[in-house]
Amino acid sequence: MASGEEDGAVEEKETNNKKKRTKSAIAIAWLTVYNIAMTAGWLVLAVAMIRFYLQKGTHRGLYRSIARTLKFFQTFALLEVGHCAIGIVRTSVIVTGVQVCSRIFMVWFIASSIRQVQNQESVILFLVVWTVTEITRYSFYTFNLLNHLPYFIKWARYNMFIVMYPLGVIGELMTIYAALPYVRRSGMYSLRLPNTYNVSFDYYYFLIIVMLSYIPLFPQLYFHMLRQRRRVLHGEVIVEKDE
Ligand SMILES: CCCCCCCCCCCCC[C@@H](O)CC(=O)SCCNC(=O)CCNC(=O)[C@H](O)C(C)(C)COP(=O)(O)OP(=O)(O)OC[C@H]1O[C@@H](n2cnc3c(N)ncnc32)[C@H](O)[C@@H]1OP(=O)(O)O
């Protein structure tokens, strides 16, 4: 290669490296802001739930009092699917998509839409479990990005899910189950024949399919986290099949 061409190639490489460094600095800055905002959001929810319970002495009415904040922060988590899609975090779009969408579905199409289930104990169960998990998860990401990760947060992130994940699933499934009679009686979100589009949709049976879909999907999320745990806490090299 002539020396002029060599210089050009070196220059191009340097420009590319510079671009990569700038992009990752922007990505790191964005993720730090995002994770701090999400930690704060879930902390606000935790404080609101504790205050409600201390003041009223009951869980009845708790969901209604925090619904707006919950909807906002859980829906905001959709950005995480985007983070994976554009490659600024090393996570599978599918795994993140299933996790985030199932939560958004729970919030918007079950808990917030069906007033009759809002006072079920199962709602409080998944709310408490989600809140504890998310405060830990987002603070883990934040401290990790800032290179000041306390070991107990890392330990909590990769151990608590072993119990919290099944508990969250139990809370979610019990809530959907409790919603079934109201959905059947009201015919909500359902489309009966005859209609202009000649299409029928029964939300009741859809919810049964959603409940059944936990059987193949949840173990995949759980085993993904167990692999992450082995990688992060025990330094094992894991090859992800779903990426
Ligand atoms: C429309 C109808 C829908 C029907 C749905 C059907 C249902 C399907 C079943 C679904 C069941 C879900 C139940 C669930 O809702 C119940 C609960 O959540 S209960 C509470 C307990 N839950 C948990 O513990 C959650 C565990 N799951 C997760 O943490 C994530 O959601 C998950 C995507 C599953 C895994 O996370 P990830 O692969 O990202 O692992 P890591 O956290 O180890 O991160 C990997 C690397 O990426 C970096 N990363 C990720 N995110 C960020 C970020 N925001 N900021 C900065 N960095 C990030 C992370 O640091 C790792 O980097 P590195 O590899 O360099 O260490």
PDB file of C-alpha atoms and ligand atoms in Angstrom:
ATOM      1  CA  MET A   1       0.000   0.000   0.000  1.00  0.00           C
ATOM      2  CA  ALA A   2       1.320   3.477  -0.884  1.00  0.00           C
ATOM      3  CA  SER A   3       2.067   5.712   2.098  1.00  0.00           C
ATOM      4  CA  GLY A   4      -0.734   8.179   1.144  1.00  0.00           C
ATOM      5  CA  GLU A   5      -3.314   5.373   1.125  1.00  0.00           C
ATOM      6  CA  GLU A   6      -1.950   4.061   4.441  1.00  0.00           C
ATOM      7  CA  ASP A   7      -2.325   7.517   6.020  1.00  0.00           C
ATOM      8  CA  GLY A   8      -5.901   7.715   4.699  1.00  0.00           C
ATOM      9  CA  ALA A   9      -6.767   4.309   6.145  1.00  0.00           C
ATOM     10  CA  VAL A  10      -5.288   5.220   9.561  1.00  0.00           C
ATOM     11  CA  GLU A  11      -7.180   8.526   9.541  1.00  0.00           C
ATOM     12  CA  GLU A  12     -10.464   6.767   8.669  1.00  0.00           C
ATOM     13  CA  LYS A  13      -9.903   4.238  11.453  1.00  0.00           C
ATOM     14  CA  GLU A  14      -9.223   7.021  13.937  1.00  0.00           C
ATOM     15  CA  THR A  15     -12.365   8.919  12.860  1.00  0.00           C
ATOM     16  CA  ASN A  16     -14.429   5.716  13.279  1.00  0.00           C
ATOM     17  CA  ASN A  17     -12.958   5.075  16.737  1.00  0.00           C
ATOM     18  CA  LYS A  18     -13.668   8.684  17.691  1.00  0.00           C
ATOM     19  CA  LYS A  19     -17.291   8.300  16.466  1.00  0.00           C
ATOM     20  CA  LYS A  20     -17.654   5.073  18.491  1.00  0.00           C
ATOM     21  CA  ARG A  21     -16.261   6.754  21.619  1.00  0.00           C
ATOM     22  CA  THR A  22     -18.624   9.756  21.190  1.00  0.00           C
ATOM     23  CA  LYS A  23     -21.599   7.476  20.570  1.00  0.00           C
ATOM     24  CA  SER A  24     -20.886   5.336  23.597  1.00  0.00           C
ATOM     25  CA  ALA A  25     -20.379   8.435  25.772  1.00  0.00           C
ATOM     26  CA  ILE A  26     -23.795   9.712  24.645  1.00  0.00           C
ATOM     27  CA  ALA A  27     -25.298   6.270  25.208  1.00  0.00           C
ATOM     28  CA  ILE A  28     -23.769   6.057  28.697  1.00  0.00           C
ATOM     29  CA  ALA A  29     -25.021   9.545  29.567  1.00  0.00           C
ATOM     30  CA  TRP A  30     -28.525   8.703  28.324  1.00  0.00           C
ATOM     31  CA  LEU A  31     -28.643   5.348  30.144  1.00  0.00           C
ATOM     32  CA  THR A  32     -27.454   6.974  33.372  1.00  0.00           C
ATOM     33  CA  VAL A  33     -30.207   9.611  33.191  1.00  0.00           C
ATOM     34  CA  TYR A  34     -32.765   6.944  32.240  1.00  0.00           C
ATOM     35  CA  ASN A  35     -31.798   4.593  35.083  1.00  0.00           C
ATOM     36  CA  ILE A  36     -31.725   7.392  37.686  1.00  0.00           C
ATOM     37  CA  ALA A  37     -35.190   8.527  36.549  1.00  0.00           C
ATOM     38  CA  MET A  38     -36.537   4.974  36.728  1.00  0.00           C
ATOM     39  CA  THR A  39     -34.991   4.329  40.178  1.00  0.00           C
ATOM     40  CA  ALA A  40     -36.566   7.587  41.387  1.00  0.00           C
ATOM     41  CA  GLY A  41     -39.930   6.667  39.826  1.00  0.00           C
ATOM     42  CA  TRP A  42     -40.102   3.289  41.539  1.00  0.00           C
ATOM     43  CA  LEU A  43     -38.912   4.847  44.825  1.00  0.00           C
ATOM     44  CA  VAL A  44     -41.770   7.351  44.581  1.00  0.00           C
ATOM     45  CA  LEU A  45     -44.144   4.406  44.089  1.00  0.00           C
ATOM     46  CA  ALA A  46     -42.667   2.580  47.106  1.00  0.00           C
ATOM     47  CA  VAL A  47     -43.046   5.643  49.337  1.00  0.00           C
ATOM     48  CA  ALA A  48     -46.610   6.257  48.079  1.00  0.00           C
ATOM     49  CA  MET A  49     -47.605   2.662  48.833  1.00  0.00           C
ATOM     50  CA  ILE A  50     -46.062   2.689  52.322  1.00  0.00           C
ATOM     51  CA  ARG A  51     -47.655   6.064  53.138  1.00  0.00           C
ATOM     52  CA  PHE A  52     -51.060   4.909  51.885  1.00  0.00           C
ATOM     53  CA  TYR A  53     -50.934   1.767  53.998  1.00  0.00           C
ATOM     54  CA  LEU A  54     -49.739   3.598  57.113  1.00  0.00           C
ATOM     55  CA  GLN A  55     -52.432   6.277  56.781  1.00  0.00           C
ATOM     56  CA  LYS A  56     -55.388   4.080  55.816  1.00  0.00           C
ATOM     57  CA  GLY A  57     -54.426   0.791  57.468  1.00  0.00           C
ATOM     58  CA  THR A  58     -55.773  -1.147  54.478  1.00  0.00           C
ATOM     59  CA  HIS A  59     -54.722  -2.036  50.943  1.00  0.00           C
ATOM     60  CA  ARG A  60     -58.191  -1.153  49.604  1.00  0.00           C
ATOM     61  CA  GLY A  61     -57.894   1.888  47.355  1.00  0.00           C
ATOM     62  CA  LEU A  62     -54.099   1.606  47.161  1.00  0.00           C
ATOM     63  CA  TYR A  63     -53.999   0.667  43.469  1.00  0.00           C
ATOM     64  CA  ARG A  64     -56.232   3.601  42.502  1.00  0.00           C
ATOM     65  CA  SER A  65     -54.004   5.999  44.422  1.00  0.00           C
ATOM     66  CA  ILE A  66     -50.816   4.977  42.587  1.00  0.00           C
ATOM     67  CA  ALA A  67     -52.266   3.972  39.184  1.00  0.00           C
ATOM     68  CA  ARG A  68     -51.172   7.098  37.273  1.00  0.00           C
ATOM     69  CA  THR A  69     -47.559   6.954  38.458  1.00  0.00           C
ATOM     70  CA  LEU A  70     -47.387   3.212  37.867  1.00  0.00           C
ATOM     71  CA  LYS A  71     -48.787   3.537  34.325  1.00  0.00           C
ATOM     72  CA  PHE A  72     -46.288   6.276  33.531  1.00  0.00           C
ATOM     73  CA  PHE A  73     -43.134   4.503  34.749  1.00  0.00           C
ATOM     74  CA  GLN A  74     -44.087   1.034  33.545  1.00  0.00           C
ATOM     75  CA  THR A  75     -44.946   2.370  30.081  1.00  0.00           C
ATOM     76  CA  PHE A  76     -41.697   4.357  29.999  1.00  0.00           C
ATOM     77  CA  ALA A  77     -39.895   0.994  30.290  1.00  0.00           C
ATOM     78  CA  LEU A  78     -40.812   0.415  26.617  1.00  0.00           C
ATOM     79  CA  LEU A  79     -37.655   2.420  25.908  1.00  0.00           C
ATOM     80  CA  GLU A  80     -35.692  -0.610  27.118  1.00  0.00           C
ATOM     81  CA  VAL A  81     -36.822  -2.565  24.064  1.00  0.00           C
ATOM     82  CA  GLY A  82     -35.460   0.338  21.993  1.00  0.00           C
ATOM     83  CA  HIS A  83     -32.152   0.273  23.920  1.00  0.00           C
ATOM     84  CA  CYS A  84     -31.667  -3.392  22.950  1.00  0.00           C
ATOM     85  CA  ALA A  85     -32.823  -2.820  19.367  1.00  0.00           C
ATOM     86  CA  ILE A  86     -30.281  -0.049  18.743  1.00  0.00           C
ATOM     87  CA  GLY A  87     -27.586  -2.024  20.571  1.00  0.00           C
ATOM     88  CA  ILE A  88     -26.749   0.328  23.447  1.00  0.00           C
ATOM     89  CA  VAL A  89     -27.392  -2.486  25.952  1.00  0.00           C
ATOM     90  CA  ARG A  90     -26.280  -6.084  25.490  1.00  0.00           C
ATOM     91  CA  THR A  91     -29.661  -7.742  26.006  1.00  0.00           C
ATOM     92  CA  SER A  92     -32.021  -9.728  23.793  1.00  0.00           C
ATOM     93  CA  VAL A  93     -34.871  -7.679  22.270  1.00  0.00           C
ATOM     94  CA  ILE A  94     -37.149 -10.700  22.593  1.00  0.00           C
ATOM     95  CA  VAL A  95     -36.471 -11.331  26.290  1.00  0.00           C
ATOM     96  CA  THR A  96     -36.837  -7.644  27.141  1.00  0.00           C
ATOM     97  CA  GLY A  97     -39.893  -7.302  24.856  1.00  0.00           C
ATOM     98  CA  VAL A  98     -41.760 -10.181  26.530  1.00  0.00           C
ATOM     99  CA  GLN A  99     -40.894  -8.872  30.019  1.00  0.00           C
ATOM    100  CA  VAL A 100     -41.898  -5.261  29.334  1.00  0.00           C
ATOM    101  CA  CYS A 101     -45.018  -6.022  27.233  1.00  0.00           C
ATOM    102  CA  SER A 102     -46.429  -8.500  29.744  1.00  0.00           C
ATOM    103  CA  ARG A 103     -46.081  -5.857  32.483  1.00  0.00           C
ATOM    104  CA  ILE A 104     -47.671  -3.143  30.343  1.00  0.00           C
ATOM    105  CA  PHE A 105     -50.507  -5.516  29.524  1.00  0.00           C
ATOM    106  CA  MET A 106     -51.027  -6.212  33.252  1.00  0.00           C
ATOM    107  CA  VAL A 107     -51.105  -2.515  34.083  1.00  0.00           C
ATOM    108  CA  TRP A 108     -53.234  -1.139  31.234  1.00  0.00           C
ATOM    109  CA  PHE A 109     -55.522  -4.009  30.225  1.00  0.00           C
ATOM    110  CA  ILE A 110     -56.064  -5.740  33.561  1.00  0.00           C
ATOM    111  CA  ALA A 111     -55.411  -3.729  36.719  1.00  0.00           C
ATOM    112  CA  SER A 112     -56.335  -0.289  35.396  1.00  0.00           C
ATOM    113  CA  SER A 113     -59.234  -1.404  33.162  1.00  0.00           C
ATOM    114  CA  ILE A 114     -60.992  -3.771  35.549  1.00  0.00           C
ATOM    115  CA  ARG A 115     -61.908  -1.814  38.655  1.00  0.00           C
ATOM    116  CA  GLN A 116     -63.274  -4.935  40.372  1.00  0.00           C
ATOM    117  CA  VAL A 117     -59.807  -6.535  40.686  1.00  0.00           C
ATOM    118  CA  GLN A 118     -57.965  -3.487  41.998  1.00  0.00           C
ATOM    119  CA  ASN A 119     -58.477  -4.391  45.655  1.00  0.00           C
ATOM    120  CA  GLN A 120     -57.375  -8.021  45.306  1.00  0.00           C
ATOM    121  CA  GLU A 121     -54.427  -9.023  47.513  1.00  0.00           C
ATOM    122  CA  SER A 122     -52.758 -10.452  44.389  1.00  0.00           C
ATOM    123  CA  VAL A 123     -52.480  -6.908  42.957  1.00  0.00           C
ATOM    124  CA  ILE A 124     -50.600  -5.811  46.064  1.00  0.00           C
ATOM    125  CA  LEU A 125     -48.403  -8.901  45.770  1.00  0.00           C
ATOM    126  CA  PHE A 126     -47.209  -8.117  42.235  1.00  0.00           C
ATOM    127  CA  LEU A 127     -46.966  -4.378  42.986  1.00  0.00           C
ATOM    128  CA  VAL A 128     -44.671  -4.933  45.979  1.00  0.00           C
ATOM    129  CA  VAL A 129     -42.582  -7.513  44.103  1.00  0.00           C
ATOM    130  CA  TRP A 130     -42.224  -5.301  40.985  1.00  0.00           C
ATOM    131  CA  THR A 131     -41.316  -2.274  43.114  1.00  0.00           C
ATOM    132  CA  VAL A 132     -38.592  -4.022  45.133  1.00  0.00           C
ATOM    133  CA  THR A 133     -37.199  -5.622  41.949  1.00  0.00           C
ATOM    134  CA  GLU A 134     -37.150  -2.436  39.903  1.00  0.00           C
ATOM    135  CA  ILE A 135     -35.533  -0.287  42.607  1.00  0.00           C
ATOM    136  CA  THR A 136     -32.777  -2.908  42.840  1.00  0.00           C
ATOM    137  CA  ARG A 137     -32.455  -3.409  39.049  1.00  0.00           C
ATOM    138  CA  TYR A 138     -32.297   0.277  38.071  1.00  0.00           C
ATOM    139  CA  SER A 139     -29.948   1.183  40.915  1.00  0.00           C
ATOM    140  CA  PHE A 140     -27.739  -1.751  39.833  1.00  0.00           C
ATOM    141  CA  TYR A 141     -27.572  -0.374  36.268  1.00  0.00           C
ATOM    142  CA  THR A 142     -26.939   3.188  37.536  1.00  0.00           C
ATOM    143  CA  PHE A 143     -24.071   2.293  39.912  1.00  0.00           C
ATOM    144  CA  ASN A 144     -22.650  -0.083  37.313  1.00  0.00           C
ATOM    145  CA  LEU A 145     -22.558   2.699  34.693  1.00  0.00           C
ATOM    146  CA  LEU A 146     -20.872   4.997  37.216  1.00  0.00           C
ATOM    147  CA  ASN A 147     -18.316   2.247  38.006  1.00  0.00           C
ATOM    148  CA  HIS A 148     -19.215   2.353  41.715  1.00  0.00           C
ATOM    149  CA  LEU A 149     -21.280  -0.761  42.204  1.00  0.00           C
ATOM    150  CA  PRO A 150     -21.703  -1.840  45.847  1.00  0.00           C
ATOM    151  CA  TYR A 151     -21.540  -5.655  46.102  1.00  0.00           C
ATOM    152  CA  PHE A 152     -24.829  -5.934  48.004  1.00  0.00           C
ATOM    153  CA  ILE A 153     -26.724  -4.332  45.083  1.00  0.00           C
ATOM    154  CA  LYS A 154     -25.073  -6.721  42.617  1.00  0.00           C
ATOM    155  CA  TRP A 155     -25.852  -9.623  44.966  1.00  0.00           C
ATOM    156  CA  ALA A 156     -29.488  -8.486  45.362  1.00  0.00           C
ATOM    157  CA  ARG A 157     -29.938  -8.005  41.587  1.00  0.00           C
ATOM    158  CA  TYR A 158     -28.814 -11.547  40.812  1.00  0.00           C
ATOM    159  CA  ASN A 159     -30.306 -13.403  43.802  1.00  0.00           C
ATOM    160  CA  MET A 160     -33.627 -11.786  44.701  1.00  0.00           C
ATOM    161  CA  PHE A 161     -35.235 -12.705  41.374  1.00  0.00           C
ATOM    162  CA  ILE A 162     -35.008 -16.408  42.357  1.00  0.00           C
ATOM    163  CA  VAL A 163     -37.899 -15.815  44.776  1.00  0.00           C
ATOM    164  CA  MET A 164     -39.346 -12.549  43.412  1.00  0.00           C
ATOM    165  CA  TYR A 165     -39.946 -13.761  39.843  1.00  0.00           C
ATOM    166  CA  PRO A 166     -42.234 -16.683  40.821  1.00  0.00           C
ATOM    167  CA  LEU A 167     -43.986 -14.475  43.406  1.00  0.00           C
ATOM    168  CA  GLY A 168     -44.624 -11.801  40.760  1.00  0.00           C
ATOM    169  CA  VAL A 169     -45.973 -14.410  38.354  1.00  0.00           C
ATOM    170  CA  ILE A 170     -48.302 -15.808  41.061  1.00  0.00           C
ATOM    171  CA  GLY A 171     -49.622 -12.271  41.749  1.00  0.00           C
ATOM    172  CA  GLU A 172     -50.148 -11.582  38.035  1.00  0.00           C
ATOM    173  CA  LEU A 173     -51.840 -14.928  37.273  1.00  0.00           C
ATOM    174  CA  MET A 174     -54.125 -14.690  40.328  1.00  0.00           C
ATOM    175  CA  THR A 175     -55.156 -11.182  39.254  1.00  0.00           C
ATOM    176  CA  ILE A 176     -55.981 -12.259  35.693  1.00  0.00           C
ATOM    177  CA  TYR A 177     -57.887 -15.242  37.108  1.00  0.00           C
ATOM    178  CA  ALA A 178     -59.877 -12.930  39.398  1.00  0.00           C
ATOM    179  CA  ALA A 179     -60.690 -10.732  36.389  1.00  0.00           C
ATOM    180  CA  LEU A 180     -62.188 -13.568  34.314  1.00  0.00           C
ATOM    181  CA  PRO A 181     -65.777 -13.472  35.709  1.00  0.00           C
ATOM    182  CA  TYR A 182     -66.032  -9.679  35.219  1.00  0.00           C
ATOM    183  CA  VAL A 183     -64.663  -9.910  31.707  1.00  0.00           C
ATOM    184  CA  ARG A 184     -67.115 -12.681  30.803  1.00  0.00           C
ATOM    185  CA  ARG A 185     -70.102 -10.838  32.310  1.00  0.00           C
ATOM    186  CA  SER A 186     -69.300  -7.436  30.786  1.00  0.00           C
ATOM    187  CA  GLY A 187     -68.046  -8.622  27.392  1.00  0.00           C
ATOM    188  CA  MET A 188     -65.383  -5.891  27.610  1.00  0.00           C
ATOM    189  CA  TYR A 189     -62.884  -5.509  24.747  1.00  0.00           C
ATOM    190  CA  SER A 190     -64.811  -8.223  22.874  1.00  0.00           C
ATOM    191  CA  LEU A 191     -66.289  -8.135  19.413  1.00  0.00           C
ATOM    192  CA  ARG A 192     -69.365 -10.278  18.760  1.00  0.00           C
ATOM    193  CA  LEU A 193     -70.782 -11.394  15.421  1.00  0.00           C
ATOM    194  CA  PRO A 194     -72.518 -10.120  13.387  1.00  0.00           C
ATOM    195  CA  ASN A 195     -70.564  -6.907  12.872  1.00  0.00           C
ATOM    196  CA  THR A 196     -69.392  -4.780   9.926  1.00  0.00           C
ATOM    197  CA  TYR A 197     -65.928  -6.340   9.920  1.00  0.00           C
ATOM    198  CA  ASN A 198     -67.209  -9.918  10.228  1.00  0.00           C
ATOM    199  CA  VAL A 199     -64.588 -10.581  12.906  1.00  0.00           C
ATOM    200  CA  SER A 200     -65.135 -11.924  16.390  1.00  0.00           C
ATOM    201  CA  PHE A 201     -62.842 -11.523  19.399  1.00  0.00           C
ATOM    202  CA  ASP A 202     -63.453 -12.741  22.917  1.00  0.00           C
ATOM    203  CA  TYR A 203     -61.298 -11.063  25.567  1.00  0.00           C
ATOM    204  CA  TYR A 204     -62.258 -13.780  28.064  1.00  0.00           C
ATOM    205  CA  TYR A 205     -60.645 -16.530  25.972  1.00  0.00           C
ATOM    206  CA  PHE A 206     -57.773 -14.188  25.090  1.00  0.00           C
ATOM    207  CA  LEU A 207     -57.013 -13.868  28.824  1.00  0.00           C
ATOM    208  CA  ILE A 208     -57.047 -17.638  29.202  1.00  0.00           C
ATOM    209  CA  ILE A 209     -54.512 -17.850  26.334  1.00  0.00           C
ATOM    210  CA  VAL A 210     -52.373 -15.161  28.034  1.00  0.00           C
ATOM    211  CA  MET A 211     -52.420 -17.190  31.273  1.00  0.00           C
ATOM    212  CA  LEU A 212     -51.429 -20.354  29.396  1.00  0.00           C
ATOM    213  CA  SER A 213     -48.634 -18.499  27.594  1.00  0.00           C
ATOM    214  CA  TYR A 214     -46.861 -18.049  30.941  1.00  0.00           C
ATOM    215  CA  ILE A 215     -46.145 -21.813  30.855  1.00  0.00           C
ATOM    216  CA  PRO A 216     -43.701 -21.692  27.898  1.00  0.00           C
ATOM    217  CA  LEU A 217     -42.559 -18.061  28.303  1.00  0.00           C
ATOM    218  CA  PHE A 218     -41.847 -17.631  31.994  1.00  0.00           C
ATOM    219  CA  PRO A 219     -39.266 -20.467  32.248  1.00  0.00           C
ATOM    220  CA  GLN A 220     -37.322 -18.847  29.391  1.00  0.00           C
ATOM    221  CA  LEU A 221     -37.121 -15.528  31.285  1.00  0.00           C
ATOM    222  CA  TYR A 222     -36.242 -17.314  34.498  1.00  0.00           C
ATOM    223  CA  PHE A 223     -33.497 -19.436  32.923  1.00  0.00           C
ATOM    224  CA  HIS A 224     -32.162 -16.337  31.153  1.00  0.00           C
ATOM    225  CA  MET A 225     -31.757 -14.681  34.571  1.00  0.00           C
ATOM    226  CA  LEU A 226     -30.145 -17.817  36.018  1.00  0.00           C
ATOM    227  CA  ARG A 227     -27.600 -17.720  33.150  1.00  0.00           C
ATOM    228  CA  GLN A 228     -27.000 -13.996  33.801  1.00  0.00           C
ATOM    229  CA  ARG A 229     -26.483 -14.820  37.480  1.00  0.00           C
ATOM    230  CA  ARG A 230     -23.877 -17.480  36.676  1.00  0.00           C
ATOM    231  CA  ARG A 231     -22.133 -15.079  34.286  1.00  0.00           C
ATOM    232  CA  VAL A 232     -22.058 -12.070  36.619  1.00  0.00           C
ATOM    233  CA  LEU A 233     -21.631 -13.679  40.050  1.00  0.00           C
ATOM    234  CA  HIS A 234     -19.571 -16.717  39.081  1.00  0.00           C
ATOM    235  CA  GLY A 235     -17.799 -15.431  35.960  1.00  0.00           C
ATOM    236  CA  GLU A 236     -19.073 -18.209  33.676  1.00  0.00           C
ATOM    237  CA  VAL A 237     -18.902 -17.594  29.915  1.00  0.00           C
ATOM    238  CA  ILE A 238     -22.427 -18.005  28.564  1.00  0.00           C
ATOM    239  CA  VAL A 239     -23.435 -18.203  24.898  1.00  0.00           C
ATOM    240  CA  GLU A 240     -26.995 -16.838  24.483  1.00  0.00           C
ATOM    241  CA  LYS A 241     -29.057 -18.748  21.921  1.00  0.00           C
ATOM    242  CA  ASP A 242     -31.845 -16.158  21.544  1.00  0.00           C
ATOM    243  CA  GLU A 243     -29.694 -13.255  20.401  1.00  0.00           C
TER     244      GLU A 243
HETATM  245  C1  LIG B   1     -49.850  -8.753  24.915  1.00  0.00           C
HETATM  246  C2  LIG B   1     -49.983  -9.926  25.802  1.00  0.00           C
HETATM  247  C3  LIG B   1     -48.754 -10.221  26.592  1.00  0.00           C
HETATM  248  C4  LIG B   1     -48.745 -11.616  27.055  1.00  0.00           C
HETATM  249  C5  LIG B   1     -47.586 -11.922  27.884  1.00  0.00           C
HETATM  250  C6  LIG B   1     -47.445 -13.320  28.204  1.00  0.00           C
HETATM  251  C7  LIG B   1     -46.759 -13.541  29.502  1.00  0.00           C
HETATM  252  C8  LIG B   1     -45.371 -14.015  29.426  1.00  0.00           C
HETATM  253  C9  LIG B   1     -44.750 -14.384  30.732  1.00  0.00           C
HETATM  254  C10 LIG B   1     -44.001 -13.209  31.310  1.00  0.00           C
HETATM  255  C11 LIG B   1     -43.794 -13.362  32.770  1.00  0.00           C
HETATM  256  C12 LIG B   1     -43.257 -12.055  33.317  1.00  0.00           C
HETATM  257  C13 LIG B   1     -43.558 -11.957  34.746  1.00  0.00           C
HETATM  258  C14 LIG B   1     -42.972 -10.715  35.375  1.00  0.00           C
HETATM  259  O1  LIG B   1     -43.715  -9.584  35.012  1.00  0.00           O
HETATM  260  C15 LIG B   1     -42.956 -10.892  36.832  1.00  0.00           C
HETATM  261  C16 LIG B   1     -41.922 -10.048  37.478  1.00  0.00           C
HETATM  262  O2  LIG B   1     -41.196  -9.303  36.928  1.00  0.00           O
HETATM  263  S1  LIG B   1     -41.837 -10.278  39.138  1.00  0.00           S
HETATM  264  C17 LIG B   1     -40.421  -9.366  39.676  1.00  0.00           C
HETATM  265  C18 LIG B   1     -39.145 -10.122  39.491  1.00  0.00           C
HETATM  266  N1  LIG B   1     -38.666  -9.828  38.219  1.00  0.00           N
HETATM  267  C19 LIG B   1     -37.388  -9.803  37.910  1.00  0.00           C
HETATM  268  O3  LIG B   1     -36.506 -10.080  38.683  1.00  0.00           O
HETATM  269  C20 LIG B   1     -37.105  -9.313  36.544  1.00  0.00           C
HETATM  270  C21 LIG B   1     -36.002 -10.048  35.964  1.00  0.00           C
HETATM  271  N2  LIG B   1     -35.951  -9.657  34.600  1.00  0.00           N
HETATM  272  C22 LIG B   1     -35.125  -8.690  34.163  1.00  0.00           C
HETATM  273  O4  LIG B   1     -34.322  -8.196  34.859  1.00  0.00           O
HETATM  274  C23 LIG B   1     -35.194  -8.183  32.778  1.00  0.00           C
HETATM  275  O5  LIG B   1     -36.453  -7.829  32.543  1.00  0.00           O
HETATM  276  C24 LIG B   1     -34.687  -9.102  31.717  1.00  0.00           C
HETATM  277  C25 LIG B   1     -34.896  -8.460  30.366  1.00  0.00           C
HETATM  278  C26 LIG B   1     -35.497 -10.391  31.782  1.00  0.00           C
HETATM  279  C27 LIG B   1     -33.211  -9.489  31.942  1.00  0.00           C
HETATM  280  O6  LIG B   1     -32.440  -8.592  31.943  1.00  0.00           O
HETATM  281  P1  LIG B   1     -31.055  -8.492  31.072  1.00  0.00           P
HETATM  282  O7  LIG B   1     -30.879  -9.528  30.064  1.00  0.00           O
HETATM  283  O8  LIG B   1     -31.004  -7.087  30.609  1.00  0.00           O
HETATM  284  O9  LIG B   1     -29.966  -8.845  32.137  1.00  0.00           O
HETATM  285  P2  LIG B   1     -29.009  -7.906  32.902  1.00  0.00           P
HETATM  286  O10 LIG B   1     -29.773  -7.042  33.818  1.00  0.00           O
HETATM  287  O11 LIG B   1     -28.016  -8.823  33.514  1.00  0.00           O
HETATM  288  O12 LIG B   1     -28.350  -6.969  31.784  1.00  0.00           O
HETATM  289  C28 LIG B   1     -27.563  -7.483  30.699  1.00  0.00           C
HETATM  290  C29 LIG B   1     -26.595  -6.405  30.251  1.00  0.00           C
HETATM  291  O13 LIG B   1     -27.285  -5.265  29.767  1.00  0.00           O
HETATM  292  C30 LIG B   1     -26.987  -4.139  30.602  1.00  0.00           C
HETATM  293  N3  LIG B   1     -28.222  -3.377  30.741  1.00  0.00           N
HETATM  294  C31 LIG B   1     -29.460  -3.822  30.619  1.00  0.00           C
HETATM  295  N4  LIG B   1     -30.333  -2.842  30.820  1.00  0.00           N
HETATM  296  C32 LIG B   1     -29.607  -1.751  31.090  1.00  0.00           C
HETATM  297  C33 LIG B   1     -29.928  -0.408  31.410  1.00  0.00           C
HETATM  298  N5  LIG B   1     -31.208   0.007  31.512  1.00  0.00           N
HETATM  299  N6  LIG B   1     -28.923   0.453  31.631  1.00  0.00           N
HETATM  300  C34 LIG B   1     -27.637   0.073  31.567  1.00  0.00           C
HETATM  301  N7  LIG B   1     -27.260  -1.190  31.257  1.00  0.00           N
HETATM  302  C35 LIG B   1     -28.236  -2.073  31.035  1.00  0.00           C
HETATM  303  C36 LIG B   1     -26.527  -4.745  31.895  1.00  0.00           C
HETATM  304  O14 LIG B   1     -25.730  -3.897  32.657  1.00  0.00           O
HETATM  305  C37 LIG B   1     -25.749  -5.925  31.382  1.00  0.00           C
HETATM  306  O15 LIG B   1     -24.515  -5.456  30.854  1.00  0.00           O
HETATM  307  P3  LIG B   1     -23.199  -6.325  30.866  1.00  0.00           P
HETATM  308  O16 LIG B   1     -23.477  -7.545  30.060  1.00  0.00           O
HETATM  309  O17 LIG B   1     -22.171  -5.443  30.267  1.00  0.00           O
HETATM  310  O18 LIG B   1     -22.940  -6.650  32.301  1.00  0.00           O
END
